[in-house]
mmCIF file of C-alpha atoms and ligand atoms in Angstrom:
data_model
loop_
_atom_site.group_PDB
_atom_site.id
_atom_site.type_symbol
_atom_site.label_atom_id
_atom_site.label_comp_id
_atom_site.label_asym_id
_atom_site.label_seq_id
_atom_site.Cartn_x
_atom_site.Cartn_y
_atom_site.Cartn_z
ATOM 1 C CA UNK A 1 -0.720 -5.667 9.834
ATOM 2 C CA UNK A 2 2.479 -7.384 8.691
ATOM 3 C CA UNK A 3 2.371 -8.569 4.922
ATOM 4 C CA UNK A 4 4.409 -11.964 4.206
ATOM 5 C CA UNK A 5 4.826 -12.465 0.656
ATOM 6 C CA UNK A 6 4.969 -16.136 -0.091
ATOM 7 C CA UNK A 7 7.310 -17.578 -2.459
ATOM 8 C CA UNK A 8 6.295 -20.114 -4.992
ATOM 9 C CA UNK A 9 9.557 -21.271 -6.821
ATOM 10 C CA UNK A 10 9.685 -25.015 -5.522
ATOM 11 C CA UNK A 11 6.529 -26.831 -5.548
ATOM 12 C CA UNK A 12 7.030 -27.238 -1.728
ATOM 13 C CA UNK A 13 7.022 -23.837 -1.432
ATOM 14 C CA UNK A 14 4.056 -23.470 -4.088
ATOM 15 C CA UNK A 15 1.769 -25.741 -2.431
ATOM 16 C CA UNK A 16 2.159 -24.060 0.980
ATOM 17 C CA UNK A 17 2.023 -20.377 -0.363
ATOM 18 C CA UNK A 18 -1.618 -21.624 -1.908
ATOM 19 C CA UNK A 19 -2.945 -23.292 1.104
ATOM 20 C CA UNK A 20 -2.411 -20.064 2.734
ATOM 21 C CA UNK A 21 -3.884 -17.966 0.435
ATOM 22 C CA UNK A 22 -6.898 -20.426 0.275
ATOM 23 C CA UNK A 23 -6.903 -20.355 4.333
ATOM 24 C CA UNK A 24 -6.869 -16.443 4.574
ATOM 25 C CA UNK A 25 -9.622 -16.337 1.297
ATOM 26 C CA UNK A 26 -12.050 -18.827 2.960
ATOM 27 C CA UNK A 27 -11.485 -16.412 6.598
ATOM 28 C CA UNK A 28 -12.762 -13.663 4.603
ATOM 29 C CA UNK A 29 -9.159 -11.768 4.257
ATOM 30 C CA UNK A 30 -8.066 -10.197 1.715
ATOM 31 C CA UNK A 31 -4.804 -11.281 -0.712
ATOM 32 C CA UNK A 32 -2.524 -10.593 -3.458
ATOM 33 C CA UNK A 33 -2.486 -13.444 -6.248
ATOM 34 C CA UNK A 34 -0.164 -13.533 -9.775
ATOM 35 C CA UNK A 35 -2.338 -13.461 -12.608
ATOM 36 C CA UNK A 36 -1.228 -13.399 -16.590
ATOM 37 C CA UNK A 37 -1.564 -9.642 -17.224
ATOM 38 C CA UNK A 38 -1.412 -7.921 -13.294
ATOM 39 C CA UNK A 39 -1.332 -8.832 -10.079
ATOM 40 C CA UNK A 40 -5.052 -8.668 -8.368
ATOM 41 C CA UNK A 41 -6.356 -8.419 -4.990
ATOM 42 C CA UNK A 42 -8.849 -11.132 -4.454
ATOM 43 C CA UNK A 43 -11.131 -11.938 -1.920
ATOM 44 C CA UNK A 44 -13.944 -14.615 -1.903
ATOM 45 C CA UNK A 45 -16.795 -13.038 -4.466
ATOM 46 C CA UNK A 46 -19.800 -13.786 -2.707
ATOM 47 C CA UNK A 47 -18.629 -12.257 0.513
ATOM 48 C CA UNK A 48 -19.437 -8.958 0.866
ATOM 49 C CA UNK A 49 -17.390 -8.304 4.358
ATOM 50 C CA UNK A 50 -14.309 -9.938 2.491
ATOM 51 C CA UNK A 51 -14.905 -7.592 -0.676
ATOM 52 C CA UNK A 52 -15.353 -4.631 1.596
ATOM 53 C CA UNK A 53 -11.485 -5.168 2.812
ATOM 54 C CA UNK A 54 -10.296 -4.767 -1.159
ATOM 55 C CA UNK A 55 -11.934 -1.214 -1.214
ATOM 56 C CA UNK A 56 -10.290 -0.439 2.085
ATOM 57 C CA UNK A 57 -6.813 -1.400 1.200
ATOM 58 C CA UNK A 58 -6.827 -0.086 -2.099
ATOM 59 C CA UNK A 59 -8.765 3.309 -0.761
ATOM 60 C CA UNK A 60 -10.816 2.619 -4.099
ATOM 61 C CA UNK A 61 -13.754 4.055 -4.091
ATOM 62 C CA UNK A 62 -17.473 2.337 -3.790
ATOM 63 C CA UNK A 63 -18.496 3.162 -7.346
ATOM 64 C CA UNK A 64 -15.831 1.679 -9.455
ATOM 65 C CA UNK A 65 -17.035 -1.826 -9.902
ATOM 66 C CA UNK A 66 -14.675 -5.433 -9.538
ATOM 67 C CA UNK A 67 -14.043 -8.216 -12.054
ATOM 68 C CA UNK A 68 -15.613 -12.085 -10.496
ATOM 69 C CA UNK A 69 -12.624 -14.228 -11.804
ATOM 70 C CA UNK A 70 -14.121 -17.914 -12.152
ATOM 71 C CA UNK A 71 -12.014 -21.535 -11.802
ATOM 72 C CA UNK A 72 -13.878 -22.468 -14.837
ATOM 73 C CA UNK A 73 -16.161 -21.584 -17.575
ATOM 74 C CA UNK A 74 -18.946 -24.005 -16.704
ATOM 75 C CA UNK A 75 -19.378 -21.781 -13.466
ATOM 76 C CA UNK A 76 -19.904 -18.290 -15.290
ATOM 77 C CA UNK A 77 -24.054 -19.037 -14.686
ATOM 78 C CA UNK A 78 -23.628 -19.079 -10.928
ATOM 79 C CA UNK A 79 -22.108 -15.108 -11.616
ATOM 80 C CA UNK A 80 -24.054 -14.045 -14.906
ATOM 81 C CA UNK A 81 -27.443 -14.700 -16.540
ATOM 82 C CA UNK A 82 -26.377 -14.729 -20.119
ATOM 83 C CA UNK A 83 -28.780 -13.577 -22.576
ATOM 84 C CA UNK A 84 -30.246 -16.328 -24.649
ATOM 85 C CA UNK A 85 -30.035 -13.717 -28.009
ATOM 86 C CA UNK A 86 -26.006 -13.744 -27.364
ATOM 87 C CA UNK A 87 -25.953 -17.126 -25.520
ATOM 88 C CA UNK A 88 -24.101 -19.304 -28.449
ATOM 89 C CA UNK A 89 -21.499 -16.249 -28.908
ATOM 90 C CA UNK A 90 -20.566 -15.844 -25.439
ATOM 91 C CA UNK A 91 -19.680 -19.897 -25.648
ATOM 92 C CA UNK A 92 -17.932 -19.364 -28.799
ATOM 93 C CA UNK A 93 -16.085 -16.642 -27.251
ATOM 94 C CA UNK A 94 -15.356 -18.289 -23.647
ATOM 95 C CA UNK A 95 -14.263 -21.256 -25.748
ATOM 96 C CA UNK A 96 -11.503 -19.562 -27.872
ATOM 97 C CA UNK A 97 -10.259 -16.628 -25.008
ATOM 98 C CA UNK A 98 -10.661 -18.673 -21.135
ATOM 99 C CA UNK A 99 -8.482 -19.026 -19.461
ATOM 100 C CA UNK A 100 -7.039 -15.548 -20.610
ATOM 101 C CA UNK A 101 -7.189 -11.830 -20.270
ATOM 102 C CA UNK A 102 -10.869 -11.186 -21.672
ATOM 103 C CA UNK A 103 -13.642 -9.812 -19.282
ATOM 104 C CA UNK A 104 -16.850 -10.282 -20.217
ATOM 105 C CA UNK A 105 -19.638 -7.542 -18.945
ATOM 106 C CA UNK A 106 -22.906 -9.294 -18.679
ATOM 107 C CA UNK A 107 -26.347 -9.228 -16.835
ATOM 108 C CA UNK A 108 -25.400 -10.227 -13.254
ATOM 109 C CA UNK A 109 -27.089 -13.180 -11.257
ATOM 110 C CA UNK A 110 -28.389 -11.871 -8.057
ATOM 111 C CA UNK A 111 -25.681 -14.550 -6.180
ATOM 112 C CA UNK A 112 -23.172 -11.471 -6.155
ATOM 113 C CA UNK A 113 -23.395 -8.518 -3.608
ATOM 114 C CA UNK A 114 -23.851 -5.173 -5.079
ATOM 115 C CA UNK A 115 -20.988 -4.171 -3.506
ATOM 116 C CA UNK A 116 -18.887 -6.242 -5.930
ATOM 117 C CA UNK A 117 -20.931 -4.339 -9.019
ATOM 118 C CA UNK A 118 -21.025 -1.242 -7.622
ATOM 119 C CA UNK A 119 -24.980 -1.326 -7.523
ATOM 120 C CA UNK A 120 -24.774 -2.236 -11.137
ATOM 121 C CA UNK A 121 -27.429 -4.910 -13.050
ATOM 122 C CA UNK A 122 -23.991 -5.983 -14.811
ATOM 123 C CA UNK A 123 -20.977 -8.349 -13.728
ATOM 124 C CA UNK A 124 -17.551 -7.872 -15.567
ATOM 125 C CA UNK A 125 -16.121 -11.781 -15.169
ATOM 126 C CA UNK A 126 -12.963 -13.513 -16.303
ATOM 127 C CA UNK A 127 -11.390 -16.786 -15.969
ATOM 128 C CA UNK A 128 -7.286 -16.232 -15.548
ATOM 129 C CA UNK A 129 -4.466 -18.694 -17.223
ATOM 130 C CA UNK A 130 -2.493 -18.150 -14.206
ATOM 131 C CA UNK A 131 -1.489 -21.207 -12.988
ATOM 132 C CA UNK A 132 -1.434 -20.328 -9.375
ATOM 133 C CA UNK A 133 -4.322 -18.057 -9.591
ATOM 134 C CA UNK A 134 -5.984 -21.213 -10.972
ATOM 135 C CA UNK A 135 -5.153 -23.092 -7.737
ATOM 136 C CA UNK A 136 -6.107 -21.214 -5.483
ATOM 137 C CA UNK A 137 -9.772 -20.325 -7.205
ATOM 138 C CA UNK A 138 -10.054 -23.750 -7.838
ATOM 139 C CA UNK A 139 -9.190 -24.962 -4.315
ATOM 140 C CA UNK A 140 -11.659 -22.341 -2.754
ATOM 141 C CA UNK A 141 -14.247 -23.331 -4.980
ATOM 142 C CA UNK A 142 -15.996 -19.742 -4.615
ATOM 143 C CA UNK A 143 -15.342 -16.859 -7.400
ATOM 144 C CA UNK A 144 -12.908 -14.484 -6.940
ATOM 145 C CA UNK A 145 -13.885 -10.750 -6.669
ATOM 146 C CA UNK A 146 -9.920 -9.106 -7.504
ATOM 147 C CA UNK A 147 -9.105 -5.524 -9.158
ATOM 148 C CA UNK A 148 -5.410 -4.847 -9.642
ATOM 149 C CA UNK A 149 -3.231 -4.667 -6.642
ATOM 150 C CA UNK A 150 -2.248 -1.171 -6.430
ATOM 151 C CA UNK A 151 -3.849 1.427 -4.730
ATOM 152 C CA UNK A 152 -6.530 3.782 -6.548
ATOM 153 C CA UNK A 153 -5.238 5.330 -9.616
ATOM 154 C CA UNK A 154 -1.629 4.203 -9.210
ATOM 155 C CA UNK A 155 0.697 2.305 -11.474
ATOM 156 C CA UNK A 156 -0.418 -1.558 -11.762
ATOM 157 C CA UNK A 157 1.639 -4.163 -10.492
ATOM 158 C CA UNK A 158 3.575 -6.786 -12.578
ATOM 159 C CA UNK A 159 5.883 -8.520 -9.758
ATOM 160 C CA UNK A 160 5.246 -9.394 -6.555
ATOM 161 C CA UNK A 161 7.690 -6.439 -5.422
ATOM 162 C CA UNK A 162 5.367 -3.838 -6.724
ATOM 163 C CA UNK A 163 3.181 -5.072 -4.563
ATOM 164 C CA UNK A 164 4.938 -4.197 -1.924
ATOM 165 C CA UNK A 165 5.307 -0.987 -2.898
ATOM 166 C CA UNK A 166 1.483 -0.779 -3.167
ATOM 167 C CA UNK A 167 -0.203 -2.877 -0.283
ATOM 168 C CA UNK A 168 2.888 -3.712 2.347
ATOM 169 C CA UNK A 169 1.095 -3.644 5.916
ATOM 170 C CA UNK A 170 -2.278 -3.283 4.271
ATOM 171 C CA UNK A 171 -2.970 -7.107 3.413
ATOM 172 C CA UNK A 172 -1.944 -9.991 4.893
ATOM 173 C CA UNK A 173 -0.161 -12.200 2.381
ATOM 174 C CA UNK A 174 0.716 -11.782 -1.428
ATOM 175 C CA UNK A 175 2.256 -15.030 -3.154
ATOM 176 C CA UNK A 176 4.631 -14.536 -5.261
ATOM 177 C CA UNK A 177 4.292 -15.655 -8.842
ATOM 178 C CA UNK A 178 6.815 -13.630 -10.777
ATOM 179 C CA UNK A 179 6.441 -11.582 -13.447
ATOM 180 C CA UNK A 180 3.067 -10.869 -15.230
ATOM 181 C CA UNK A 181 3.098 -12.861 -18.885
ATOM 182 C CA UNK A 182 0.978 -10.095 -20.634
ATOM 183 C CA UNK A 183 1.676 -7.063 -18.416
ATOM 184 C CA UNK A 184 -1.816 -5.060 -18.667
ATOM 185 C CA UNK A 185 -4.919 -5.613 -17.736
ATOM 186 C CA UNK A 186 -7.100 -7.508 -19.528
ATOM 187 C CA UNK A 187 -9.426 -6.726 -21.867
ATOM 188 C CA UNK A 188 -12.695 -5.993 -21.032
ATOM 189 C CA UNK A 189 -15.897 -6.362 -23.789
ATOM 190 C CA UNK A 190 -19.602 -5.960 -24.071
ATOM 191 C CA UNK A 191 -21.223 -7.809 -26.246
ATOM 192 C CA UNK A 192 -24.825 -6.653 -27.973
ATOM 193 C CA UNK A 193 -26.729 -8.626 -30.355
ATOM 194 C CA UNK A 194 -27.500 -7.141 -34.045
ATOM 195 C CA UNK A 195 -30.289 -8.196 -36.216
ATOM 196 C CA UNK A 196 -28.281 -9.828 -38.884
ATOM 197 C CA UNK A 197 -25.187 -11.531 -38.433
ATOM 198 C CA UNK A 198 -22.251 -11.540 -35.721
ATOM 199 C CA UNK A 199 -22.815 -9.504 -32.350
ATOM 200 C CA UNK A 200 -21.569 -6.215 -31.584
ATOM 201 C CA UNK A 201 -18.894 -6.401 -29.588
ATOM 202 C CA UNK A 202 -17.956 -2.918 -27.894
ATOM 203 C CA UNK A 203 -14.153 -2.965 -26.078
ATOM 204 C CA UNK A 204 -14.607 -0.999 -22.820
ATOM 205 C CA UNK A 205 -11.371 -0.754 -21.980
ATOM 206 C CA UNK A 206 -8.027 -2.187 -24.497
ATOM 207 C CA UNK A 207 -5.901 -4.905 -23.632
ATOM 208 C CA UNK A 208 -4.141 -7.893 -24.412
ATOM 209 C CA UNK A 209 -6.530 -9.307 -26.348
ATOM 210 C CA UNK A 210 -6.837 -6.652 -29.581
ATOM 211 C CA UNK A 211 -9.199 -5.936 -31.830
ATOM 212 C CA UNK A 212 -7.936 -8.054 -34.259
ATOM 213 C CA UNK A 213 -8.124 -11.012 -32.258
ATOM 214 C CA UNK A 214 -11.869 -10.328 -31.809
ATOM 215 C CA UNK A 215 -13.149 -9.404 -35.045
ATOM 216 C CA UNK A 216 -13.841 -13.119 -35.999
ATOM 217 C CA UNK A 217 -16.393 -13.230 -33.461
ATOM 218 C CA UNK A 218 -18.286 -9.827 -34.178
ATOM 219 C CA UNK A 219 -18.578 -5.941 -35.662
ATOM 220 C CA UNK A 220 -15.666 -5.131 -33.042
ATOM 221 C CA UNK A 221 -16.126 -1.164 -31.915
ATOM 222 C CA UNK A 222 -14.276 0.953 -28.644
ATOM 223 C CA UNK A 223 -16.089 2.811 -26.320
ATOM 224 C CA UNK A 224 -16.035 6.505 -25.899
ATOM 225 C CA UNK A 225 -14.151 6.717 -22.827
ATOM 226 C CA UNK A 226 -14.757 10.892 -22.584
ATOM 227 C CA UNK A 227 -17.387 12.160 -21.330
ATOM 228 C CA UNK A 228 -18.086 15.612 -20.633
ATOM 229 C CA UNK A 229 -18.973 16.780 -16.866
ATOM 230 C CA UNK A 230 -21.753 16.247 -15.561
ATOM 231 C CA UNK A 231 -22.291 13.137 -17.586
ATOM 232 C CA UNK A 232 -21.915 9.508 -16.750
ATOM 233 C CA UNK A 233 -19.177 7.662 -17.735
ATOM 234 C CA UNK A 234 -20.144 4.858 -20.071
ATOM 235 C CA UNK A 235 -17.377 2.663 -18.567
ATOM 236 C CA UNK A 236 -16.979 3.084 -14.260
ATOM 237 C CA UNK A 237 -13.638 3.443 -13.272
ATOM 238 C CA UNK A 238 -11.856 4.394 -16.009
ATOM 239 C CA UNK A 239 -10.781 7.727 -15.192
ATOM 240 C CA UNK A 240 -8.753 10.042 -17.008
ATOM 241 C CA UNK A 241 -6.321 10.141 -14.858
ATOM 242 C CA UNK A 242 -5.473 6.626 -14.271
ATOM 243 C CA UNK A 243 -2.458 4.532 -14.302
ATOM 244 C CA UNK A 244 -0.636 7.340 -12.767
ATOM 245 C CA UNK A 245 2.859 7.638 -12.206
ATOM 246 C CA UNK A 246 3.731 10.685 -8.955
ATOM 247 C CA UNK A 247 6.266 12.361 -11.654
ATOM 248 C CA UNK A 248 4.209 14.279 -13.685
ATOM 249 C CA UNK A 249 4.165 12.538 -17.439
ATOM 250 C CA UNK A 250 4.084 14.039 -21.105
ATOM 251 C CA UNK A 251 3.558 12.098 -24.440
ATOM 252 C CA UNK A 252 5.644 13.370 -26.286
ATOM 253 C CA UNK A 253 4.155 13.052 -29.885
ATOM 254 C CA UNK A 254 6.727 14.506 -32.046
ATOM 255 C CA UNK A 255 10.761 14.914 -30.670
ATOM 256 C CA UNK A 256 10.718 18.619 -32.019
ATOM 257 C CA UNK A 257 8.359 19.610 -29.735
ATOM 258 C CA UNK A 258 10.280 19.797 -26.984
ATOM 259 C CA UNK A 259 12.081 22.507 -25.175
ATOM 260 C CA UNK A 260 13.455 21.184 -21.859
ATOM 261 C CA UNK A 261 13.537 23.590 -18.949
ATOM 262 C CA UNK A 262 17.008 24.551 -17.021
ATOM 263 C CA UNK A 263 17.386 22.633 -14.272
ATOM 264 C CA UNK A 264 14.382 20.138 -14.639
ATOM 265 C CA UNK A 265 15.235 16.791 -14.817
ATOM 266 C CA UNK A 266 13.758 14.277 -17.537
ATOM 267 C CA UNK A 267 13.308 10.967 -17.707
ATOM 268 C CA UNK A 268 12.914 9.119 -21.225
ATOM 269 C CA UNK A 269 10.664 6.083 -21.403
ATOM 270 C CA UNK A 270 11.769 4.820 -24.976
ATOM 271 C CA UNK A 271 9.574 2.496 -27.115
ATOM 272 C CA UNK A 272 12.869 1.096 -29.148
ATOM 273 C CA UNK A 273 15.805 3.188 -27.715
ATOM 274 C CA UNK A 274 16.715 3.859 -31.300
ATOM 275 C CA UNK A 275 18.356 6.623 -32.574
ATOM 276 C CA UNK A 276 16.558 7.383 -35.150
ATOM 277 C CA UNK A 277 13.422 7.824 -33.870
ATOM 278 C CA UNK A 278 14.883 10.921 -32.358
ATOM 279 C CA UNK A 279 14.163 10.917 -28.865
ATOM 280 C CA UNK A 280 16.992 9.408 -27.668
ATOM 281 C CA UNK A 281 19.640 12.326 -27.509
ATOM 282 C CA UNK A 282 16.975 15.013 -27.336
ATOM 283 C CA UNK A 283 18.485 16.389 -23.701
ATOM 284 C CA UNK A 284 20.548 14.393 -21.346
ATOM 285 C CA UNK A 285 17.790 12.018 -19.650
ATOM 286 C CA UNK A 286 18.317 11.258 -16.104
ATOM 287 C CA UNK A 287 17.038 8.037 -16.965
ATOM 288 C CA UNK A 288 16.029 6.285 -20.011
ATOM 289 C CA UNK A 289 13.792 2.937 -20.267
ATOM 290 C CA UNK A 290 13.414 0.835 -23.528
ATOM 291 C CA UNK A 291 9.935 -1.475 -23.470
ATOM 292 C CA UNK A 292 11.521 -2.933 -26.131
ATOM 293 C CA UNK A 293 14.661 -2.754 -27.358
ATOM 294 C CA UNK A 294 15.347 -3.395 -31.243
ATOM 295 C CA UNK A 295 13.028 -3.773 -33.768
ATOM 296 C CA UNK A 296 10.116 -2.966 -31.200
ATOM 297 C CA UNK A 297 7.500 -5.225 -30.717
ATOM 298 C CA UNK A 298 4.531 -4.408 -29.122
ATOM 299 C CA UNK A 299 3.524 -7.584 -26.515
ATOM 300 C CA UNK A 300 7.167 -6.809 -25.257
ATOM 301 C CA UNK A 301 6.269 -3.558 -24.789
ATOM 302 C CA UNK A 302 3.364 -4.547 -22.649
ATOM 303 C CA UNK A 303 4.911 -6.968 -20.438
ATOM 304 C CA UNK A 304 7.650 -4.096 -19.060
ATOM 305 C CA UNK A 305 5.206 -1.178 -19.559
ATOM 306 C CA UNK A 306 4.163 -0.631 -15.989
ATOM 307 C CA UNK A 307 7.528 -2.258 -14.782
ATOM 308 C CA UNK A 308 9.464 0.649 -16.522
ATOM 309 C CA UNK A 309 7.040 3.743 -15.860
ATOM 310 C CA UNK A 310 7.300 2.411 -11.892
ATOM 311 C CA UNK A 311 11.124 2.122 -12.536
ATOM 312 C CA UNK A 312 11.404 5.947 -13.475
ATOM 313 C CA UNK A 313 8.545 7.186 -11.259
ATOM 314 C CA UNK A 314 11.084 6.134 -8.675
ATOM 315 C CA UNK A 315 13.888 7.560 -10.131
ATOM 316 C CA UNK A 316 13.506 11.181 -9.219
ATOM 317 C CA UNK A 317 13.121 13.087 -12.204
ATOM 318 C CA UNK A 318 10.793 16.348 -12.206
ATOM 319 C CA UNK A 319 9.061 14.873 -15.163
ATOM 320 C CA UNK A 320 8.617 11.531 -17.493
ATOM 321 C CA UNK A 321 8.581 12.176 -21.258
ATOM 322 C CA UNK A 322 6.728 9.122 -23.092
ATOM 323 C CA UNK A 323 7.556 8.456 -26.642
ATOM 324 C CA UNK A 324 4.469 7.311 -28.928
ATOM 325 C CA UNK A 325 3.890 3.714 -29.763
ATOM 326 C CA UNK A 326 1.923 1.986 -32.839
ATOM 327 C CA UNK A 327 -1.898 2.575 -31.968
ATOM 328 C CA UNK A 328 -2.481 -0.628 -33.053
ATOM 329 C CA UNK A 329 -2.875 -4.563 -31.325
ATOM 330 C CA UNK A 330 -1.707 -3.954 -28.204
ATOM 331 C CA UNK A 331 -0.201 -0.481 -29.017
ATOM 332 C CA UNK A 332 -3.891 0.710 -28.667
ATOM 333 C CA UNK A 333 -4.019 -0.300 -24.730
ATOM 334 C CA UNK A 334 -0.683 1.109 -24.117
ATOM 335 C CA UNK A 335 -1.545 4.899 -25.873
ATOM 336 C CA UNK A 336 -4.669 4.682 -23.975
ATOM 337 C CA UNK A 337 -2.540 4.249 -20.515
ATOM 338 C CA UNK A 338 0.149 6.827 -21.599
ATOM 339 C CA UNK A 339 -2.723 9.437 -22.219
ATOM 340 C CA UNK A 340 -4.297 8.453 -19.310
ATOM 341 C CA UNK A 341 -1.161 9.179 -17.284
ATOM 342 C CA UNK A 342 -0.598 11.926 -18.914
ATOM 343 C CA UNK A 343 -3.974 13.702 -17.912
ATOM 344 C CA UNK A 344 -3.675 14.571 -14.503
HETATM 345 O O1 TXA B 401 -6.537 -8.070 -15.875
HETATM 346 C C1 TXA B 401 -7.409 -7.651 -15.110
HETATM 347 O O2 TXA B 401 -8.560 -7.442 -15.472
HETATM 348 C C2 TXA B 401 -6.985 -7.403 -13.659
HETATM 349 C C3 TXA B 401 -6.633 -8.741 -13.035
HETATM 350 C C4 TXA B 401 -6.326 -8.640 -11.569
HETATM 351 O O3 TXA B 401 -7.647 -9.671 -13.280
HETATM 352 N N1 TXA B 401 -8.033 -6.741 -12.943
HETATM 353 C C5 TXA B 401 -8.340 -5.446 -13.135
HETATM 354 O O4 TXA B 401 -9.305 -4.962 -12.282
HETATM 355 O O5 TXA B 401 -7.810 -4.746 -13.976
HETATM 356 P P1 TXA B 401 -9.511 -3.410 -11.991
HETATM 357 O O6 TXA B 401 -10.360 -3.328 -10.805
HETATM 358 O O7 TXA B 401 -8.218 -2.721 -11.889
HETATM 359 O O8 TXA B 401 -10.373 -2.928 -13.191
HETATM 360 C C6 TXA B 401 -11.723 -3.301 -13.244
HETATM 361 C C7 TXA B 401 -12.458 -2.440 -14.188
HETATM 362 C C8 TXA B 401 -13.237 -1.303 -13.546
HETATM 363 O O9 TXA B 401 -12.473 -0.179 -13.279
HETATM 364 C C9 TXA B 401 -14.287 -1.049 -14.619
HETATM 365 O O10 TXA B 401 -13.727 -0.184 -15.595
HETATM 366 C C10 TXA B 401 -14.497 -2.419 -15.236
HETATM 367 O O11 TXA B 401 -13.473 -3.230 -14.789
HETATM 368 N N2 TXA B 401 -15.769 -3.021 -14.801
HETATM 369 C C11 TXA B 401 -15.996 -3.820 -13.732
HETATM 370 N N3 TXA B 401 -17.296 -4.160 -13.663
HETATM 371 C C12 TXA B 401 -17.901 -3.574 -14.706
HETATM 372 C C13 TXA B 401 -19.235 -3.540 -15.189
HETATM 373 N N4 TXA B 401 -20.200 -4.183 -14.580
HETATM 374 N N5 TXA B 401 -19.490 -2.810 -16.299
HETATM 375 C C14 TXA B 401 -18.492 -2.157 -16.952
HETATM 376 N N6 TXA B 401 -17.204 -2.151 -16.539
HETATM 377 C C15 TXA B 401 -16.919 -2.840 -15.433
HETATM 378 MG MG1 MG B 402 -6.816 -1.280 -11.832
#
């Protein structure tokens, strides 16, 4: 299959690279839209046959469920039955996060194929502030089932060229937004009532959208994401060894604990290239990658994250050393990736 990737930098250009994603969506194909934290490989929700060609080109397997991504919030009903005990804070919470990078796992209507849940009673759903993702869903006037655009366990893509690099031949058109605004995935949340007060709100997997950001709306707690063998993962598809680069990848907690091999070559992925943290002149990196350069700040950081760990998987060193970065806003997503990475 030959994959065209559509520009969208003239709004001649725009409006023809979304009638052709809407054409290919409504044929039950397959294709590769911008949103503001990855690029996702959508197909039309509700049809299974369409869904069934995202497992296939990502080789993702059957039991790691998708988000639904809606064109607006008054549609979430057609997707989800929302509990009437949390009903007024999932409107309260739709109202201050959609359009944005916040999935919501609720009770699923039966509307959407099992397939899309993995045979789950719950549906993880999301409404993106892409603007082209927006026109497209909106034009199709159908959810859209989309996981990120790479294949199974591999880096996430944040550009159109990545991609590529995942999916060329695979699927039949990706449209070309530019770079991702936020640069992980989003956040994804449960949200339980409690007896007295605000919900619990447990974060099933970190992302742009921090604890801090939710703690007005709820008693804001993570998920355990280990779980020892043999027992089921409280959150599907989030492997340990996700987000993985082909170079093998250590986080490096503290500089003094390394001791580079002869002959192995190392590449540095930096959280402020400075000095003083003392990474910098540890060895003589084959490559080194700053996610942001200066004073460091951590939404920087995200938005180049999977842009730089791509840049030096590519690069050919025998091994990525990752410095640490603030476990906290969106530091907490990005530790969680580099650990993740780092367990294969
Ligand atoms: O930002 C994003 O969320 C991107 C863009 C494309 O929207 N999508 C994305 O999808 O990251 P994906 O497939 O890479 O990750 C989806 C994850 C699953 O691996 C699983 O952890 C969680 O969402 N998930 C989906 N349905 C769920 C459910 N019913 N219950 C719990 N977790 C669920
Ligand atoms: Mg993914």
């Amino acid at each position: 299959m030959q994959t065209v990737v559509a520009p969208t930098d003239h709004p001649d250009r725009l409006k023809d690279a979304v009638s052709q994603a809407v054409d290919l969506l409504k044929r039950g194909e397959c294709v590769a839209l911008p949103t503001e934290t990855v690029y996702g490989l959508a197909a039309d929700a509700m049809n299974p046959e369409a869904v069934a060609k995202i497992f296939a080109a990502k080789e993702r397997p059957a039991f790691d469920p998708l988000i639904v991504h809606l064109s607006h919030r008054d549609r979430l009903e057609e997707v989800a039955m929302v509990p009437e005990e949390i009903a007024k804070d999932v409107a309260r919470i739709t109202e201050h996060f959609w359009p944005g990078p916040l999935t919501l796992v609720l009770p699923k209507s039966a509307a959407v194929p099992d397939l899309v849940t993995s045979g789950l009673p719950t549906v993880a759903v999301r409404m993106s502030a892409n603007p082209i993702f927006r026109r497209v869903v909106t034009s199709l006037a159908q959810p859209l089932a989309a996981p990120s655009a790479n294949r199974f366990g591999r880096i996430s893509p944040t550009s159109a060229a990545a991609v590529v690099k995942e999916l060329d031949g695979r699927i039949p058109l990706i449209v070309d937004g530019g770079a991702c605004h936020a640069g992980i995935e989003s956040t994804i949340i449960s949200i339980t009532p409690r007896k007295e007060g605000k919900p619990l709100i447990r974060v099933l997997r970190a992302g742009p959208v921090t604890k801090e950001d939710l703690q007005p709306f709820g008693k804001v707690e993570f998920a355990n994401h280990h779980t020892e063998a043999g027992e089921k993962p409280e959150v599907p598809g989030q492997m340990p060894s996700h987000y993985a680069p082909r170079t093998p990848l250590r986080l490096l907690e503290k500089p003094e604990d390394f001791q580079p091999e002869e002959g192995k070559r190392y590449a540095l992925l930096s959280y402020r290239g400075g000095e003083e943290d003392g990474y910098l002149f540890l060895t003589d990196w084959l490559q080194s990658l700053t996610l942001s350069p200066g004073s460091g700040k951590l939404p920087e950081a995200a938005v180049r994250f999977f842009h730089c760990l791509r840049a030096l998987d590519e690069c050919g060193a025998d091994e990525i050393v990752a410095e640490p970065l603030p476990e906290r806003g969106m530091g907490v997503a990005l530790m969680e990736k580099l650990r993740r990475a780092a367990a294969k």
